[in-house]
Tab-separated table of C-alpha atoms in Angstrom:
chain	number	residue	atom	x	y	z
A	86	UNK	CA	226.281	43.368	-15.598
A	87	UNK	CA	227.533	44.331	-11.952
A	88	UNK	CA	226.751	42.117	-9.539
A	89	UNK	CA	225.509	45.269	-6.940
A	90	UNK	CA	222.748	46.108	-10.227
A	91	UNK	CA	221.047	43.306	-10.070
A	92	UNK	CA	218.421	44.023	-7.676
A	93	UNK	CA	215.308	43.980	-9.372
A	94	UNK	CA	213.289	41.082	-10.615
A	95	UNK	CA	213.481	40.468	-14.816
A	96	UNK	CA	212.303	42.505	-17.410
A	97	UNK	CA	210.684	39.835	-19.259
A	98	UNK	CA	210.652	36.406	-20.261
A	99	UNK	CA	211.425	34.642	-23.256
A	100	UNK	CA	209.275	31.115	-23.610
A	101	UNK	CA	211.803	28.841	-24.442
A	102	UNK	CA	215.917	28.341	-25.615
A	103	UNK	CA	215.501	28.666	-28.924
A	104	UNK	CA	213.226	31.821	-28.866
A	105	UNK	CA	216.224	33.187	-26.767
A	106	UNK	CA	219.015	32.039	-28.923
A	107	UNK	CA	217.022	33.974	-32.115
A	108	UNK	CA	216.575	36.994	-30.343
A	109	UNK	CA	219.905	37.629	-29.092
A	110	UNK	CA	221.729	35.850	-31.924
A	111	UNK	CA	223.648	32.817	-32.572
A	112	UNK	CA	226.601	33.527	-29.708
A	113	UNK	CA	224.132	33.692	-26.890
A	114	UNK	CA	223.811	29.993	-26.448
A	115	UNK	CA	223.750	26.771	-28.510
A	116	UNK	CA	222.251	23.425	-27.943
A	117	UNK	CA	224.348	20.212	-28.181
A	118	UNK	CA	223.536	16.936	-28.689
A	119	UNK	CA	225.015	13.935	-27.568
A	120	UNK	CA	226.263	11.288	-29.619
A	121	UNK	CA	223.619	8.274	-31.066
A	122	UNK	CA	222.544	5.956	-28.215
A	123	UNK	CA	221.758	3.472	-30.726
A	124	UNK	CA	218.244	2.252	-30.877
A	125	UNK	CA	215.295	4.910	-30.548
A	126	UNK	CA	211.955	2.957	-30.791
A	127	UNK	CA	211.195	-0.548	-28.338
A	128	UNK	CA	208.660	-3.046	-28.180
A	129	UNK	CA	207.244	-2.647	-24.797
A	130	UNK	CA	206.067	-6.144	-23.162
A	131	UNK	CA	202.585	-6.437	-22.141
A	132	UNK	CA	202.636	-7.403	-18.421
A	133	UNK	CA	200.529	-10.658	-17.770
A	134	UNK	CA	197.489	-10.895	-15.284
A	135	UNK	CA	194.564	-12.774	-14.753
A	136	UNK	CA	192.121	-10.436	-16.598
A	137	UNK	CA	191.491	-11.517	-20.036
A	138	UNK	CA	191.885	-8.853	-21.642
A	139	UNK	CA	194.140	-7.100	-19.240
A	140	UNK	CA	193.757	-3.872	-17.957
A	141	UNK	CA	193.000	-0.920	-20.316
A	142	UNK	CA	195.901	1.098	-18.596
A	143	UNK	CA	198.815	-1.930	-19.630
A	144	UNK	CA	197.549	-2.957	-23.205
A	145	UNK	CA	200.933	-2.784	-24.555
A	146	UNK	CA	200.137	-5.257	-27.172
A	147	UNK	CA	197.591	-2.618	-28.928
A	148	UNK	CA	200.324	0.334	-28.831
A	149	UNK	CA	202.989	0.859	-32.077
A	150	UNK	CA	206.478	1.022	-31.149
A	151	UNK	CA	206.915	3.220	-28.455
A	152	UNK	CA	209.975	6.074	-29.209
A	153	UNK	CA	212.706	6.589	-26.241
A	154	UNK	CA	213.976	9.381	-25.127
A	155	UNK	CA	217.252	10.721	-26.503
A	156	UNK	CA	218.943	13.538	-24.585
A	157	UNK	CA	220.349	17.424	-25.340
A	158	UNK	CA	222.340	19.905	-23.675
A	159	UNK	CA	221.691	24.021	-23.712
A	160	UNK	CA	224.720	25.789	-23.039
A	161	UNK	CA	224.035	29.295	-21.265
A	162	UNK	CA	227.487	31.720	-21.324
A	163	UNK	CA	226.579	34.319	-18.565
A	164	UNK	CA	222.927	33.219	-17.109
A	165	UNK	CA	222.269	33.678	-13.755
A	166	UNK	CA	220.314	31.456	-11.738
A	167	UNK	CA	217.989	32.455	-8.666
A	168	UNK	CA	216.094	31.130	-5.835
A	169	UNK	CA	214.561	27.967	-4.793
A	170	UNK	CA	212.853	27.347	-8.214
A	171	UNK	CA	215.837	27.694	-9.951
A	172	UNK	CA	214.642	30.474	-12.818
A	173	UNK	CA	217.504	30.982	-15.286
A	174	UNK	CA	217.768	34.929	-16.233
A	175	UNK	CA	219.464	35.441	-19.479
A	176	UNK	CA	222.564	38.153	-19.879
A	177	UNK	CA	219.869	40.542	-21.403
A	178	UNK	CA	217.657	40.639	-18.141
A	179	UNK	CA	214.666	38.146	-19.222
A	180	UNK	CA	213.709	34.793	-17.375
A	181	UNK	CA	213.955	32.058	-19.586
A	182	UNK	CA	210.634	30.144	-18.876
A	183	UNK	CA	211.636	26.808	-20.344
A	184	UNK	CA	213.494	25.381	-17.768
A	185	UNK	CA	212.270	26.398	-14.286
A	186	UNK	CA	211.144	24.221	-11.746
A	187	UNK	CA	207.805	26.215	-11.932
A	188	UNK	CA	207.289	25.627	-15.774
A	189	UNK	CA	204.218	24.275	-15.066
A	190	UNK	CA	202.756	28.391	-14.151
A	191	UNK	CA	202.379	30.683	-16.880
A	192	UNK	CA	206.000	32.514	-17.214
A	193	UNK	CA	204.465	36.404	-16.137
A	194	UNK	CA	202.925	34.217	-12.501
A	195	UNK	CA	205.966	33.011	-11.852
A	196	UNK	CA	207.235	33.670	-8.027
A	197	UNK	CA	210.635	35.528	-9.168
A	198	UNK	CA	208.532	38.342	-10.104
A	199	UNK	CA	206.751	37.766	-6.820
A	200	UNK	CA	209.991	39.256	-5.048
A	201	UNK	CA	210.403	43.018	-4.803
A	202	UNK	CA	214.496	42.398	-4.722
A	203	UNK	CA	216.571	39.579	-5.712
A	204	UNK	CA	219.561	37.971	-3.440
A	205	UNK	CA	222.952	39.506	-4.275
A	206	UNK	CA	224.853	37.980	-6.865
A	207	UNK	CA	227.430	35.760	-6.938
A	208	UNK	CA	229.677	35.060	-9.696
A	209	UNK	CA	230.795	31.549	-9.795
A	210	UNK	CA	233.859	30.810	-11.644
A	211	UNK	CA	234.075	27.838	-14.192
A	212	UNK	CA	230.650	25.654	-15.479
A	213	UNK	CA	227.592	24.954	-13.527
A	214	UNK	CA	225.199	22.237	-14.514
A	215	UNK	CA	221.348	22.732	-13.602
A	216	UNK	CA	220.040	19.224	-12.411
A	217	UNK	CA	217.121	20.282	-10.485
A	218	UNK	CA	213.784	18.559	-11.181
A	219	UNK	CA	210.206	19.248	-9.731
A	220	UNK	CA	210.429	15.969	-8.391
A	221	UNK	CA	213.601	14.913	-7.530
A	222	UNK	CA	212.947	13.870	-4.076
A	223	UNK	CA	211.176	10.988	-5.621
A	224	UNK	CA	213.455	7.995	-5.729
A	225	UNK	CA	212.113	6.721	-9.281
A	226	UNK	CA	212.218	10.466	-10.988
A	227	UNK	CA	215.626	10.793	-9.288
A	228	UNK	CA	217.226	7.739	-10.812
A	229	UNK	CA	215.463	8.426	-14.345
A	230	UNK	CA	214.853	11.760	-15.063
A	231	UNK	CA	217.816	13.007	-12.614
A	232	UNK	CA	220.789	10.975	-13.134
A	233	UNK	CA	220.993	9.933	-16.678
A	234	UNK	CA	221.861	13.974	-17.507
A	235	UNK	CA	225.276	12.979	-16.721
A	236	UNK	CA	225.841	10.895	-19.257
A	237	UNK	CA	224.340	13.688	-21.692
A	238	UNK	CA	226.986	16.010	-20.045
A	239	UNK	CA	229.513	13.472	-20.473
A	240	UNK	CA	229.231	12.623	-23.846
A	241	UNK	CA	229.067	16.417	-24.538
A	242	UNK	CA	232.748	16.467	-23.354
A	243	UNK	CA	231.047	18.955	-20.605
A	244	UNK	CA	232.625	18.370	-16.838
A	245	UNK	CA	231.195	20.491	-14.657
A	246	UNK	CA	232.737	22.557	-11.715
A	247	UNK	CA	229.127	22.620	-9.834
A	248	UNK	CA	225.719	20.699	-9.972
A	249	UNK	CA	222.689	22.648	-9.131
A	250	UNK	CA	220.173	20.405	-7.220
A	251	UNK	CA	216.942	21.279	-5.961
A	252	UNK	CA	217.276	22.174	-2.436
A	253	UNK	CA	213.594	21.956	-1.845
A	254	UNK	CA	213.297	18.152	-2.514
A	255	UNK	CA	216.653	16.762	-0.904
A	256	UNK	CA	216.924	12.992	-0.299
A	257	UNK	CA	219.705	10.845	1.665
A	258	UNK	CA	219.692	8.832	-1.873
A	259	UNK	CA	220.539	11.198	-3.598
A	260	UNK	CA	224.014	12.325	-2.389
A	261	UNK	CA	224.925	8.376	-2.200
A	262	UNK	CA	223.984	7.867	-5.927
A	263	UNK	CA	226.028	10.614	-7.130
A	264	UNK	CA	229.027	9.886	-5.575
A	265	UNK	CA	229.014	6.038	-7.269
A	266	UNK	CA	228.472	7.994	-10.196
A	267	UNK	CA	231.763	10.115	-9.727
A	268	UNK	CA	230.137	13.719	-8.495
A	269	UNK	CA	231.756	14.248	-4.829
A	270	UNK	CA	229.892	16.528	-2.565
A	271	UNK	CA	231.933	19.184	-2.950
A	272	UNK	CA	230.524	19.817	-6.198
A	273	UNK	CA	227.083	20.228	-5.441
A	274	UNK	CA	225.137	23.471	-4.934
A	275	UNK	CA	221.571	23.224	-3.505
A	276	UNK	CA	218.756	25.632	-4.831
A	277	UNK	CA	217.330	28.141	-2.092
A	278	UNK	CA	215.967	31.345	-1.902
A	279	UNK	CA	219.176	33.135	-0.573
A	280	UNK	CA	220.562	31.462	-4.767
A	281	UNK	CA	221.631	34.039	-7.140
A	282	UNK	CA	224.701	32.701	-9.085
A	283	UNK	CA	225.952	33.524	-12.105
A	284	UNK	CA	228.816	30.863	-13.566
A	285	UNK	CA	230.847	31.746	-16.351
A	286	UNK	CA	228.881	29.265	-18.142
A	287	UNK	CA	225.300	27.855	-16.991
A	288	UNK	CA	224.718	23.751	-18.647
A	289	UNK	CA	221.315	22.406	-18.786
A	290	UNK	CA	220.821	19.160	-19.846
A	291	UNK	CA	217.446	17.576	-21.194
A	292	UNK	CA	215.493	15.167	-22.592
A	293	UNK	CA	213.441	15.204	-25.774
A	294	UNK	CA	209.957	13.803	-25.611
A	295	UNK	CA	209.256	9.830	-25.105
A	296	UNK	CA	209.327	7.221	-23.000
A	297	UNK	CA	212.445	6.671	-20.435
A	298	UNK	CA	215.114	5.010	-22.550
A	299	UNK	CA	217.395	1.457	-22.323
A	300	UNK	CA	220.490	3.733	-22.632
A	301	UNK	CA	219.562	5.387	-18.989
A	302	UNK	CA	218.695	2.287	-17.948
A	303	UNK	CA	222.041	1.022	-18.705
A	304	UNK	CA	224.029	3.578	-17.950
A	305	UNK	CA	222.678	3.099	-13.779
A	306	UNK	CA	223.098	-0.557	-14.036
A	307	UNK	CA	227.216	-0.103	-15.623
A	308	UNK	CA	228.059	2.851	-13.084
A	309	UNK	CA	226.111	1.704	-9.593
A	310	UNK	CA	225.918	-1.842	-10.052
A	311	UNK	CA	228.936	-3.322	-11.747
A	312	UNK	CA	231.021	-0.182	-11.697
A	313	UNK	CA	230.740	-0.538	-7.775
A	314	UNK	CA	231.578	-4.462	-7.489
A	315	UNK	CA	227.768	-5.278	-6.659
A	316	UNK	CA	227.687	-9.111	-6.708
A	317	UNK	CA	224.513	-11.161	-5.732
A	318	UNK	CA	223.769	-12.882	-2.632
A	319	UNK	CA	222.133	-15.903	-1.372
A	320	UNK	CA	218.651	-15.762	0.488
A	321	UNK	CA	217.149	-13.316	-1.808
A	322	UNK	CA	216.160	-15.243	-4.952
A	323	UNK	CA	212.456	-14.337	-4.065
A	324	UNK	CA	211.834	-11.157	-2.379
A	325	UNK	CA	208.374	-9.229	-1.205
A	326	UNK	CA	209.180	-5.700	-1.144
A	327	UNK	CA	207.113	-3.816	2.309
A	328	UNK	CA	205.676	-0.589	2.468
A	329	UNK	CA	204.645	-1.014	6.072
A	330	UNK	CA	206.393	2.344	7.138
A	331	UNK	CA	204.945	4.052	4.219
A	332	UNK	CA	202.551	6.787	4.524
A	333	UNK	CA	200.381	5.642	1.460
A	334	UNK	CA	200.293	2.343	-0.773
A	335	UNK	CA	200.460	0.229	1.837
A	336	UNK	CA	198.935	-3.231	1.292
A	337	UNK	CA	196.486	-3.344	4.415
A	338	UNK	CA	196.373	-7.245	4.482
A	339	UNK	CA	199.933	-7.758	4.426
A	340	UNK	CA	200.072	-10.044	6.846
A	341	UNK	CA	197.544	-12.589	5.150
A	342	UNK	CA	199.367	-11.994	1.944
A	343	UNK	CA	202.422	-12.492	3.202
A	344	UNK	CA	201.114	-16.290	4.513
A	345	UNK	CA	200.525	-17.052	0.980
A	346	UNK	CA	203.944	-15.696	0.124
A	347	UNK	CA	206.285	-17.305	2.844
A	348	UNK	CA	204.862	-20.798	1.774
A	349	UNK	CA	206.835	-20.246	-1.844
A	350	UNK	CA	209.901	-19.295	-0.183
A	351	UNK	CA	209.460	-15.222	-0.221
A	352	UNK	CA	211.560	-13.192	1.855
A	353	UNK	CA	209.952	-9.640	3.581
A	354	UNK	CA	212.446	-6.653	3.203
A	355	UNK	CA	212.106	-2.968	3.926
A	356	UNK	CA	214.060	-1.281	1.607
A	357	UNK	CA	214.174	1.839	3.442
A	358	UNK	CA	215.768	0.718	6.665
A	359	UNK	CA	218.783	-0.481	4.288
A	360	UNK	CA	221.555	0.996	2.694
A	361	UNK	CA	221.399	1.574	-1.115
A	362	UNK	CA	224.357	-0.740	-1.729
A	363	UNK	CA	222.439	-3.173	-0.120
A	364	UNK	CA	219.245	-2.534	-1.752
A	365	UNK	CA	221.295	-2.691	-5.005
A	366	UNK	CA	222.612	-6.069	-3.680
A	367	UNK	CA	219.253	-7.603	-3.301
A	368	UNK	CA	217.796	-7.127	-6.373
A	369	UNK	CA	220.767	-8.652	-7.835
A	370	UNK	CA	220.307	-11.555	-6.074
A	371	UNK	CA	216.092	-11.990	-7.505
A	372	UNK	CA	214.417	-13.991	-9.170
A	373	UNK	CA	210.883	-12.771	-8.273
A	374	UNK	CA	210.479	-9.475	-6.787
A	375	UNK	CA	206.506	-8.495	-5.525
A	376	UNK	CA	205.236	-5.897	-3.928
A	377	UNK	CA	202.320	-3.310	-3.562
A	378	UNK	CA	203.083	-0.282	-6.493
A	379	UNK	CA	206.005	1.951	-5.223
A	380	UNK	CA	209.349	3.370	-5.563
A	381	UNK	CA	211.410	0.555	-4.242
A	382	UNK	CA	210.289	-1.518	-7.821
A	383	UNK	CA	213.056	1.406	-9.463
A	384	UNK	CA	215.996	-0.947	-8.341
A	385	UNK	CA	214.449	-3.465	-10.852
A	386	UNK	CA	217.001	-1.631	-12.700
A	387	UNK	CA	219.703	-4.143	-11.328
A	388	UNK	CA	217.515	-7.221	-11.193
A	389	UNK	CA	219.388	-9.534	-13.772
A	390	UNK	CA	216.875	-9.831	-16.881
A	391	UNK	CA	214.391	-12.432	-16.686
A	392	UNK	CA	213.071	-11.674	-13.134
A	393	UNK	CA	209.840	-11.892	-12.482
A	394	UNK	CA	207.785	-8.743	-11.291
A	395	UNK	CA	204.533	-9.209	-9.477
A	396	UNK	CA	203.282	-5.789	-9.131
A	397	UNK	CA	199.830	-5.199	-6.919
A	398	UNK	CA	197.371	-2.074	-7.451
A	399	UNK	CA	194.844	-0.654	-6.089
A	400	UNK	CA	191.880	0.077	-8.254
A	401	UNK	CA	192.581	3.621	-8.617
A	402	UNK	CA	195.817	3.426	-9.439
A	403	UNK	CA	197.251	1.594	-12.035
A	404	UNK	CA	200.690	2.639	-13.529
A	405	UNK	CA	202.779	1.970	-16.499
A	406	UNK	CA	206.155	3.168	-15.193
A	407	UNK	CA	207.424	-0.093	-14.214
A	408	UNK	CA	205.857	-2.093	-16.694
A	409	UNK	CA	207.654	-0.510	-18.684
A	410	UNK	CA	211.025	-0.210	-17.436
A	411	UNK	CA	210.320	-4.423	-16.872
A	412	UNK	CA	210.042	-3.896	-20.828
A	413	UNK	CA	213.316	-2.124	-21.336
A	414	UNK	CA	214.825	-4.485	-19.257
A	415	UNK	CA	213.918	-7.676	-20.194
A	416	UNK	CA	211.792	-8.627	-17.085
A	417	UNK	CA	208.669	-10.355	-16.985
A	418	UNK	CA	205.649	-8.276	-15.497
A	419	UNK	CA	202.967	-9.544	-14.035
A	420	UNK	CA	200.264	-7.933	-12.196
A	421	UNK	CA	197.008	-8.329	-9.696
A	422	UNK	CA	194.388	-5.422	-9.226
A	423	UNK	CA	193.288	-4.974	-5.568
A	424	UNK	CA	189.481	-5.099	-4.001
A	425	UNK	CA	187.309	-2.651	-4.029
A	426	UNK	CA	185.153	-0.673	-6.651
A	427	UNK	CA	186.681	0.011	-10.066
A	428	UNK	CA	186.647	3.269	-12.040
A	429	UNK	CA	185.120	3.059	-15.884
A	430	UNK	CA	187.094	1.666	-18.510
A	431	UNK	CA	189.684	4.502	-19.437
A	432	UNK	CA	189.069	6.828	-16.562
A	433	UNK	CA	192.160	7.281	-14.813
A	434	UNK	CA	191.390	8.734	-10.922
A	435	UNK	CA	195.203	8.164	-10.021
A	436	UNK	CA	194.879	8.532	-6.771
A	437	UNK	CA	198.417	8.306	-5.241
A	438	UNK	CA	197.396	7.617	-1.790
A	439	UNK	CA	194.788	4.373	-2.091
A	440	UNK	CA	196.188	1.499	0.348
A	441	UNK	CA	195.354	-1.681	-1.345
A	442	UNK	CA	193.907	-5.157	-0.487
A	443	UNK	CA	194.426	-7.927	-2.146
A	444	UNK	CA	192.261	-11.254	-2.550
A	445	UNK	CA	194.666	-13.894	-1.181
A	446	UNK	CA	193.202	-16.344	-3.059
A	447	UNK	CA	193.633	-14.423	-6.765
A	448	UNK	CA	197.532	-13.960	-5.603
A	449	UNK	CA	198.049	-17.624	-5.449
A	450	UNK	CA	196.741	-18.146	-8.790
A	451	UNK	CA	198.930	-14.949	-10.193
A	452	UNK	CA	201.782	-16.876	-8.490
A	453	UNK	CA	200.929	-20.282	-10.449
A	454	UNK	CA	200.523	-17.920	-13.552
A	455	UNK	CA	204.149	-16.474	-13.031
A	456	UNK	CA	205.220	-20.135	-12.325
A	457	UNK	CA	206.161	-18.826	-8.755
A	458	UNK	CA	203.989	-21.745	-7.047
């Protein structure tokens, strides 16, 4: 197709890959899959608190063996790529719905079809790898759900010319933790609405369903951590981990909490006024990390295993995500529930935005629980 015909929006969509690949035939695209990461299934760790029995959201114990994610990578010849929301349009003239950024609308409602042209194409010469997520301006789903596609693309043999990111959720993170992980900024392409590329060959890669897996964990730990020369430090064997210049989450009795804290040698840091080598350097050097529920509990991921987690909530928002990478891991998880009035057993409001207050007195005796008295 010439890039000047390419004005209008698609013809069509197909749902997913695979629906794709069998109407166009087996030389349209192909799905690869990366060699065995070893285990799939793992024993998550109930986290310890002072409810007996503990909360319904982190009964661990009660759950089977939870499966991991293992990865894939769909391999496009000839896609194009457009706009902001990254919608991949196959060589036949249909959006592929599967992998948008907008997967979560209904493939006819989504906004490429919303535009009455579509940016001139661009052919781009060599392989382009799509690694824009929804919510990759989100330190945790960038470091999880973002970065471990290179190792898919790596054990593929795959090494791409360009990385697609999504230029609507851009982070100062995210440009550092790439280049530890090899991928120079002159590789990366942002997403915008002015985007219409078409690479000689267009390389998504994916994850099947499942929990986030040890070999991600791993891999982050090997390329950012020991890769880079990380070492531990003194002073931060116990660490309490701020959200003061947050804009939600914030524990609102900080201070008092922070009285109970300093007496058993806890040091205050605010990860966001450091730099990420740093921040990697810290939790290196713990032994105990605390802290209200928030991104800066992701670089548990270089905390040597054993540490101890002591993760506050609010009522309204209880979360599994680092509970269980504590799990994967090998940390030990504890946790306290803050003031205030409790939903129902097994109603989950998850509401993002709660500050939190915590009873000074129940974080002493989580402390002596954790052995952190």
């Amino acid at each position: 197709m010439q890039p000047d015909s390419i004005l209008n929006a698609p013809s069509g969509h197909y749902g997913s890959f695979l629906e794709w690949v069998a109407a166009s035939g087996s030389d349209a695209g192909e799905v690869l899959l990366p060699v065995e990461f070893g285990e799939r299934t793992v024993t998550l760790r109930q986290p310890a608190g002072l409810e007996h029995p503990v909360h319904w959201r982190l009964r661990f114990a009660d759950a089977p063996e939870s499966r991991m994610r293992s990865g894939f990578v769909a391999v496009l010849p000839g896609a194009r790529l457009c706009g902001t929301m990254c919608h991949i349009v196959t060589p036949d003239d249909k959006l592929l719905a599967e992998f948008s950024l907008e997967w979560k609308k209904r493939p006819e409602h989504r906004s490429i079809y919303e535009r009455p042209t579509l940016p001139t194409l661009r052919p781009l010469p060599g392989t382009a790898a799509l690694l824009a997520i929804k919510d990759s301006g989100v330190y945790y789903h960038w470091m999880l759900d973002v970065l471990p596609r290179l190792l898919l693309l790596r054990r593929c043999g795959i090494a791409p010319d360009y990385y697609i990111l999504n230029g609507h959720r851009q982070a100062p993170f995210q440009l550092a933790t790439l280049e530890m992980l090899g991928v120079p900024r002159s590789r990366i392409v942002y997403s915008s609405d002015a985007l219409h590329i078409q690479p000689e060959k267009l390389v998504v890669p994916g994850f099947t369903s499942g929990i986030r897996a040890r070999w991600a964990c791993d891999f982050l730990r090997a390329g950012m951590m020991v890769g880079q020369g990380i070492e531990p430090v003194q002073g931060y064997e116990r660490i309490y981990i701020s959200r003061e210049h947050a804009r939600k989450r914030k524990l609102l009795n900080e201070t008092e909490a922070m009285g109970v804290l300093e007496k058993r040698g806890f040091r205050k840091v605010t990860l966001e006024s450091l730099p990420l080598r740093e921040q990697i350097r810290i939790f290196a050097s713990a032994q105990i990390v605390a802290g209200p529920h928030g991104a800066g509990f992701t670089n548990l991921l270089f905390s040597r295993p054993g540490t101890k987690v002591i993760e506050l909530f609010s009522p309204n928002l209880v979360h599994t995500c680092y509970p269980i990478l504590s799990s994967l891991i090998g940390h030990r998880h504890y946790y306290l529930v803050g003031e205030g009035e409790r939903p129902p057993e097994f109603v989950n409001p998850h509401a993002r935005g709660d500050n939190i207050t915590v009873n000074t007195g129940e974080l002493t005796r989580l402390l002596k629980l954790a052995e952190a008295d």
